[in-house]
C-alpha positions as semicolon CSV with decimal commas, in nm:
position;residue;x (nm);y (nm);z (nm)
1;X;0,090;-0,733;-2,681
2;X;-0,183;-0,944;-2,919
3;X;-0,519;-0,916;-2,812
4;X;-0,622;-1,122;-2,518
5;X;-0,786;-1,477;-2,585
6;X;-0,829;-1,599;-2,222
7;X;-1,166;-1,698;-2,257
8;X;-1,150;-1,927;-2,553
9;X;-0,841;-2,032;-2,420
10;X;-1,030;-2,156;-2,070
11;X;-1,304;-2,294;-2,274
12;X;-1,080;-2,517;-2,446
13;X;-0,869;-2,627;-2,156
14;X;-1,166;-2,716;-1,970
15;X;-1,316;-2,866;-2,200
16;X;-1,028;-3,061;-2,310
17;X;-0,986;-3,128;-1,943
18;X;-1,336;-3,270;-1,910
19;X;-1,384;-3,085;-1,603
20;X;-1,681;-2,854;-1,485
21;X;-1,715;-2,454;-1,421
22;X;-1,757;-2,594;-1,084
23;X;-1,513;-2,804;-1,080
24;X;-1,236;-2,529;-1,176
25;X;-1,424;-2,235;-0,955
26;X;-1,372;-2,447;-0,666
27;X;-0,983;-2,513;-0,744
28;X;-0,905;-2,084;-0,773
29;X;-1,138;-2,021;-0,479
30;X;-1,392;-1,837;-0,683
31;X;-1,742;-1,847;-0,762
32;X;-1,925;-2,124;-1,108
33;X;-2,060;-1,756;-1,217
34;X;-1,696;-1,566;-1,276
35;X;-1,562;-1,893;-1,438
36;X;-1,908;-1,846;-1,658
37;X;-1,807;-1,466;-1,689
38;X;-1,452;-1,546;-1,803
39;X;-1,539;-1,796;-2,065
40;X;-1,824;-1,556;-2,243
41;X;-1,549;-1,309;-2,185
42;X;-1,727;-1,074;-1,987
43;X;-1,441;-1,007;-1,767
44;X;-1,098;-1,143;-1,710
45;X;-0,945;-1,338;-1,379
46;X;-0,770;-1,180;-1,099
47;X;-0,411;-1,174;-1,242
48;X;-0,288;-1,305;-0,917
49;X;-0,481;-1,618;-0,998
50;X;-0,370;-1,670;-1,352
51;X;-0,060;-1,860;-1,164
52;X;-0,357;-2,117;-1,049
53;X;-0,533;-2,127;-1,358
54;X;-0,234;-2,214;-1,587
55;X;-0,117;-2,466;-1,303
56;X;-0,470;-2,671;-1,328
57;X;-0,490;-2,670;-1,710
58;X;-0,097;-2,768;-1,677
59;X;0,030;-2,503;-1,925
60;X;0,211;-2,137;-1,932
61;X;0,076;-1,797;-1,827
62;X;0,168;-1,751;-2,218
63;X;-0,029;-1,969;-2,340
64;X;-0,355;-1,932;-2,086
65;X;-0,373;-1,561;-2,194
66;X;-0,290;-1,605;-2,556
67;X;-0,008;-1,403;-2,551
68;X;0,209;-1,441;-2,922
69;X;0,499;-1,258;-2,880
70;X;0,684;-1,120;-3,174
71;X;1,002;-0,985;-3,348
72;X;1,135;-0,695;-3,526
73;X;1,343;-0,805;-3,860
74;X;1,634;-0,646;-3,750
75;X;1,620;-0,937;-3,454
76;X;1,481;-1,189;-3,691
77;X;1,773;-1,148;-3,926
78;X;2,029;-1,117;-3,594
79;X;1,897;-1,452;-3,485
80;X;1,967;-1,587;-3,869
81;X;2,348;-1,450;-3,814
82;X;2,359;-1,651;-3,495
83;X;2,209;-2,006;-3,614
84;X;2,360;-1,993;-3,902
85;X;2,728;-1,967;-3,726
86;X;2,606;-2,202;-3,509
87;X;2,486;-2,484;-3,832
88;X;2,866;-2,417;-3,914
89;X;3,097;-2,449;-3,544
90;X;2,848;-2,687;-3,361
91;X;2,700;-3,022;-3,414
92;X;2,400;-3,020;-3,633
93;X;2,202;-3,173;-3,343
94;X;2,281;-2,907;-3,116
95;X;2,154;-2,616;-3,387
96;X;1,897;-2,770;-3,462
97;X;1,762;-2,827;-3,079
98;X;1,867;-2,465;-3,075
99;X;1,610;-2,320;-3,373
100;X;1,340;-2,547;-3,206
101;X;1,354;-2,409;-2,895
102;X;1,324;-2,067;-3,060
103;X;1,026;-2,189;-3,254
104;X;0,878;-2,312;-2,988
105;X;0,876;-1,893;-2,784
106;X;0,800;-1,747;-3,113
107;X;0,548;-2,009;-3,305
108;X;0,256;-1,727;-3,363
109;X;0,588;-1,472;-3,545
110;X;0,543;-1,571;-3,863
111;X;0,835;-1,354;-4,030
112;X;1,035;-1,532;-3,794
113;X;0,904;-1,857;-3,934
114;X;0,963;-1,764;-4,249
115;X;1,344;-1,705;-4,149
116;X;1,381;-2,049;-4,010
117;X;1,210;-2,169;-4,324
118;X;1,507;-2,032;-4,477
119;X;1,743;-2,130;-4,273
120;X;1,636;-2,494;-4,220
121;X;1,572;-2,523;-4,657
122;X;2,026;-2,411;-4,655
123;X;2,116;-2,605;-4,408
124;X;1,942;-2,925;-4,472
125;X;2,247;-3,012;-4,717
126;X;2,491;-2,999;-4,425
127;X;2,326;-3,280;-4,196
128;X;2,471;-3,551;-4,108
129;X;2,225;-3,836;-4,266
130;X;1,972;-3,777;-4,523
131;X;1,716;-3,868;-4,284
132;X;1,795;-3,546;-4,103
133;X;1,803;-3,372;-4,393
134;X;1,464;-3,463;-4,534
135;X;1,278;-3,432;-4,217
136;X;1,455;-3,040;-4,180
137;X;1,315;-2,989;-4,559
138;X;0,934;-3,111;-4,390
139;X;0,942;-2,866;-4,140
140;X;1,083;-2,592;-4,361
141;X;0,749;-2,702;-4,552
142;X;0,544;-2,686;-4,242
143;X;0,628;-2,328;-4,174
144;X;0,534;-2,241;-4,509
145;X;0,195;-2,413;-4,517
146;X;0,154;-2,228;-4,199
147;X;0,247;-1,901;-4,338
148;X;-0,002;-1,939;-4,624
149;X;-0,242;-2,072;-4,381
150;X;-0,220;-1,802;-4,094
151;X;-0,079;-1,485;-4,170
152;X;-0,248;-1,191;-4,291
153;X;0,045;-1,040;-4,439
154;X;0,021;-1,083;-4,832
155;X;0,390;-1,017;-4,931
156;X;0,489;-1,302;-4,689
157;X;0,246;-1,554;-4,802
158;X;0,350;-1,510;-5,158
159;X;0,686;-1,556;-5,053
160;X;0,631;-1,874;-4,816
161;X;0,437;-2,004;-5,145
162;X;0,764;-1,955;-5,346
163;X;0,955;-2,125;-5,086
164;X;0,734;-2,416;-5,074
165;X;0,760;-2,457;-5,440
166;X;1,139;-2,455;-5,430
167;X;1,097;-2,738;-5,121
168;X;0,917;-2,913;-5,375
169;X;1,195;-2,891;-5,650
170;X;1,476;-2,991;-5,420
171;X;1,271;-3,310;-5,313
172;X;1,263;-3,375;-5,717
173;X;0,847;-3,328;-5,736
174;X;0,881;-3,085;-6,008
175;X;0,478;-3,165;-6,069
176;X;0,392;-3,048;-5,700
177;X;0,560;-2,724;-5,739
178;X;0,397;-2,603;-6,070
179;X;0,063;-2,711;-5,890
180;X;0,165;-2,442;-5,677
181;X;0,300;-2,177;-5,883
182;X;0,067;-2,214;-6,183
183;X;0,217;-2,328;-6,549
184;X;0,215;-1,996;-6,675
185;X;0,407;-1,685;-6,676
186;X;0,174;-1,321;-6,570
187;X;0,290;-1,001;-6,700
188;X;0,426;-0,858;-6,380
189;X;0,263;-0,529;-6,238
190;X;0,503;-0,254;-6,144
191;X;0,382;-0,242;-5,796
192;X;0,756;-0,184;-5,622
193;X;0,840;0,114;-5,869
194;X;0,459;0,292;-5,830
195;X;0,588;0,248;-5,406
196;X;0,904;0,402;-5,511
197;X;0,712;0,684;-5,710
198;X;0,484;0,744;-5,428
199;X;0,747;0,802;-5,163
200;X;0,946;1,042;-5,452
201;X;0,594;1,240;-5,513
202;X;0,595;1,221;-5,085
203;X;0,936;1,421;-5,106
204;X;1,064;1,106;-4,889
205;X;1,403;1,072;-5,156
206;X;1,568;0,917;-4,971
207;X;1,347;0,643;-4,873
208;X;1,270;0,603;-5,244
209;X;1,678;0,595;-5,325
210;X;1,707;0,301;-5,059
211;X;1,380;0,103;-5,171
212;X;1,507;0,132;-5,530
213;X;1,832;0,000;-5,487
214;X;1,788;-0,268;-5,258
215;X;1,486;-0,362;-5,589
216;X;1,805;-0,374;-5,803
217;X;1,978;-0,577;-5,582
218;X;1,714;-0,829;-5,615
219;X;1,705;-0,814;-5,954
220;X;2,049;-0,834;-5,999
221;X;2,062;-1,161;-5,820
222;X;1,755;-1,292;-6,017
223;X;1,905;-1,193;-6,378
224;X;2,243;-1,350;-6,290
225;X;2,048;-1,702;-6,176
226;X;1,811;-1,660;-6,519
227;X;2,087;-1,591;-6,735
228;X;2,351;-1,931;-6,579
229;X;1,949;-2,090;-6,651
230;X;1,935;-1,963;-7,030
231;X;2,311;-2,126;-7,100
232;X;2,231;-2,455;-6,919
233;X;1,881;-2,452;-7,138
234;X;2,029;-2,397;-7,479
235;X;2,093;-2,659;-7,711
236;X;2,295;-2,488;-7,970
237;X;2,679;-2,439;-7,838
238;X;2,711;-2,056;-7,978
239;X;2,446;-1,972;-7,780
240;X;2,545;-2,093;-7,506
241;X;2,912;-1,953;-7,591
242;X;2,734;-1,627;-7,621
243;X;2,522;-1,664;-7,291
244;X;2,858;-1,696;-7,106
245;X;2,987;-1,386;-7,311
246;X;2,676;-1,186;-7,205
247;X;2,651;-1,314;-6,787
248;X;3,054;-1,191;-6,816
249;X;2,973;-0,877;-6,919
250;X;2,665;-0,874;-6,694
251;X;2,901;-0,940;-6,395
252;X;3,140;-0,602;-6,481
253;X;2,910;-0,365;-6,582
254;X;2,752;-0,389;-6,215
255;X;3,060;-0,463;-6,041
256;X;2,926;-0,782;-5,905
257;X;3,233;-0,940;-5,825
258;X;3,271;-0,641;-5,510
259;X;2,927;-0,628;-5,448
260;X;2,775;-1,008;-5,423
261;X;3,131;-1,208;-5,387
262;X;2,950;-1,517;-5,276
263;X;2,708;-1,508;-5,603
264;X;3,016;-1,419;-5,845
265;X;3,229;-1,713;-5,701
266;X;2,984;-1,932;-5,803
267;X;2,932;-1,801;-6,142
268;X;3,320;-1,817;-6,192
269;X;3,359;-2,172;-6,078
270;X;3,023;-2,219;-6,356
271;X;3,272;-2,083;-6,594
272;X;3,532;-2,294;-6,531
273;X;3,339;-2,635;-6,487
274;X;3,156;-2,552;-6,837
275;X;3,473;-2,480;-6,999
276;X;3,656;-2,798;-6,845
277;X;3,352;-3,030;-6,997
278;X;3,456;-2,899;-7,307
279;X;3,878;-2,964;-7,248
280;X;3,952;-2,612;-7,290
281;X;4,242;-2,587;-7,062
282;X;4,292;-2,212;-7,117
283;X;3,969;-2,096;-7,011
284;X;3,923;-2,358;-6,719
285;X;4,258;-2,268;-6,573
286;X;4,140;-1,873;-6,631
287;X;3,810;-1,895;-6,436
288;X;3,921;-2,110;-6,183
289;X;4,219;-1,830;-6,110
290;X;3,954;-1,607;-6,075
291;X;3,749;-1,837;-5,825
292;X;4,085;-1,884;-5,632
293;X;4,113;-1,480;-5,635
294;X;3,785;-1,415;-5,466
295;X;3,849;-1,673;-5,191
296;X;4,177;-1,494;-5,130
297;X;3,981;-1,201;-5,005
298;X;3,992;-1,081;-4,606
299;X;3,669;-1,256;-4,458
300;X;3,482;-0,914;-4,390
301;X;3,519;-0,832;-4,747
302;X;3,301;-1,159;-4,804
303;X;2,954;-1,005;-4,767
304;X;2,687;-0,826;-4,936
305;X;2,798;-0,460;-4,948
306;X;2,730;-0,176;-5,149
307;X;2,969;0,055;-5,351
308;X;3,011;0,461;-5,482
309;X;2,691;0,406;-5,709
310;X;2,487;0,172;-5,476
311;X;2,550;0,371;-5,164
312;X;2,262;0,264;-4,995
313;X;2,237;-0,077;-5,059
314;X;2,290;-0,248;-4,697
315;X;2,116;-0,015;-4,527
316;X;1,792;-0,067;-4,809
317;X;1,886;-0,463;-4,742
318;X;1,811;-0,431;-4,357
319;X;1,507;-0,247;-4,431
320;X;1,410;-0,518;-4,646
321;X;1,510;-0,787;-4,368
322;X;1,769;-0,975;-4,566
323;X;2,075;-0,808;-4,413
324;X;2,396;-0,808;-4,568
325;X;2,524;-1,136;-4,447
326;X;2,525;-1,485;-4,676
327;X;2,203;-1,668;-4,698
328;X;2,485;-1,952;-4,560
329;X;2,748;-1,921;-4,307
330;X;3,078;-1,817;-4,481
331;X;3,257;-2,094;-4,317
332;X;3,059;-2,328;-4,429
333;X;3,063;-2,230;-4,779
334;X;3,424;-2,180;-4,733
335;X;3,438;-2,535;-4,617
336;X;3,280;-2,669;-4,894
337;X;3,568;-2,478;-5,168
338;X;3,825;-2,727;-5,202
339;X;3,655;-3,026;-5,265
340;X;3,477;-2,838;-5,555
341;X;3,798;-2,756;-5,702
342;X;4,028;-3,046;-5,583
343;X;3,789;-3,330;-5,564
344;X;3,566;-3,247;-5,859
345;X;3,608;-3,532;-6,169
346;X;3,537;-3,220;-6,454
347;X;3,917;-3,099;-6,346
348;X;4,105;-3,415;-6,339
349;X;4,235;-3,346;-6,708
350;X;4,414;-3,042;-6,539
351;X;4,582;-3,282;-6,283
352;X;4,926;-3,278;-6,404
353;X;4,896;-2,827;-6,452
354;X;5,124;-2,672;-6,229
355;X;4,855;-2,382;-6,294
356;X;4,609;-2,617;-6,137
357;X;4,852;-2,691;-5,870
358;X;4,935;-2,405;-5,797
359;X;4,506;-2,281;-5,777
360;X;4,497;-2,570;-5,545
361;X;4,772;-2,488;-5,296
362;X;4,630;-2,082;-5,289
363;X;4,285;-2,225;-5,171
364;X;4,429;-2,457;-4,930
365;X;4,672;-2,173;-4,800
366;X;4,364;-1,960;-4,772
367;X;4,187;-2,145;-4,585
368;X;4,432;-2,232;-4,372
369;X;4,463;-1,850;-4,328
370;X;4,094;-1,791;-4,228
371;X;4,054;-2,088;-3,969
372;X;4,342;-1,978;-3,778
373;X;4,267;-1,630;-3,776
374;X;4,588;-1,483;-3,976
């Protein structure tokens, strides 16, 4: 348990209460001088009258004695799993009463916070008005203020910052986010590989094998959205022929499409869309099979998992508290499949393909599949 604040917490009651030592000695049935004693902090009340005490200042034992409670991030990330099933089978209302409630216990956990942050930034596309959604994007942006604010832990603050930033970049204020992250680009110091150096020199191998590869994970996921960045940035149409080339290759020399489905599915339907803007049937109808082929897969083979060379890549992603489950819930993402595919204008030249047809009638038959548990 935190470190007791009863005594500034008192204080500030009473005070706030505009009431007198007197006047709250008299209510416990103790003395002006141990109400004195507990506000300087000189001792601490009975515990049998903390009951009393939190009674007369009308809040919880909690909150009199300053007690934060916290979480592991093995329960943090359980308690993503959970809302984020729960964003996808219940009302949006009901989730989000839910998370708040949550919030609420565990305000002072600020990995936890940061989690929600999360959660609340991917699931603010899925409410109901845009009203909702907006005012789930401020309190994503709360939490992060907070982080940077409160928490002593340097890693998490960064993060929180980055997370802001992106806020900022979804709510089209390009300007606010640069104020945050600076306009220019620092030479990054290798602080994760000197960790992963330190634990080898340690003869902790092991520990170094999992930090290293859940590091390549990351970066993995970061070069695939940099290099789908680079094609959408270049002007010249071989080089952005040859960007596709290169993220293709990129994708099956790391056997992404096992490893990160969810992340290769969108690449693929990329693919297709940028090929479709430019009419070529061929190569539309070719990525858009591969799309379809992913979605085919059994529903537990729709996570982050590793393989024979990155054998210790879940276990380095729990460690890391990201887990091996999607960022989103996989029913809502599957949800979301057809109309990309079906409903999407960039495809309506394939309308009259029975290869289109036919991609359109293995989703739907897929999905039908997963929601009725086949």
């Amino acid at each position: 348990m935190n470190e007791l604040n009863i005594s500034s917490i008192l204080l500030k009651c009473r005070k706030e209460k505009g009431v007198t030592q007197e006047a709250v000695a008299s209510y416990v049935g103790v003395s002006k001088a141990s109400v004195s004693k507990w506000e300087k902090g000189v001792s601490y009340p009975d515990i049998t009258l903390l009951p009393l005490l939190a009674n007369y200042f009308q809040i919880s034992i909690d909150e009199l004695i300053g007690y934060r409670p916290q979480l592991e991030d093995q329960e943090i990330w359980r308690l993503y799993r959970e809302f984020s099933e729960k964003f996808a089978l219940r009302p949006f209302e009901e989730a989000v009463k839910e998370t708040r409630e949550y919030q609420r216990k565990y305000d002072a956990c600020h990995p936890f916070l940061f989690a929600l942050a999360q959660l609340y930034l991917n699931y603010s596309v899925n409410a109901p008005s845009k009203e909702q959604g907006e005012q789930l994007l401020a309190e994503a942006e709360h939490f992060c203020k907070r982080i940077q604010k409160e928490s002593k832990d340097t890693l998490l603050k960064k993060d929180a910052l980055s997370m802001e930033a992106f806020i900022h970049l979804l709510n089209k204020k390009p300007e606010r986010a640069l104020e945050l992250l600076g306009t220019r680009i620092r030479a990054k110091l290798p602080s994760e590989q000197l960790m992963i150096q330190a634990h080898q020199m340690l003869g902790e191998k092991e520990r170094a094998m999992r930090m290293l590869q859940g590091i390549l994970y990351q970066n993995l996921v970061e070069t695939m959205d940099y290099l789908g960045t680079y094609i959408d940035l270049s002007e010249e149409e071989n080089k952005k022929e040859e960007g596709i080339q290169r993220l293709q290759d990129f994708l099956r020399i790391f056997s992404l499409k096992q490893l990160i489905p969810h992340k290769t599915m969108g690449i693929y339907l990329y693919f297709a869309l940028f090929y479709a803007e430019r009419k070529n049937k061929e190569k539309a109808v070719h990525w858009l099979e591969e799309f379809t082929e992913l979605i085919e897969q059994e529903k537990e083979h729709f996570t982050i998992h590793g393989d024979f060379f990155f054998d210790r890549m879940e276990k380095a992603l729990l460690e890391m508290g990201l887990g091996n489950q999607l960022p989103r819930s996989s029913e809502i993402i599957r949800r979301e499949i057809l109309p990309a595919v079906a409903e999407n204008p960039a495809f309506y030249f394939l309308k009259e393909d029975p290869r289109y047809l036919n991609i359109i009638k293995r989703i739907k038959t897929a999905l039908e599949k997963e929601a009725y548990g086949e």
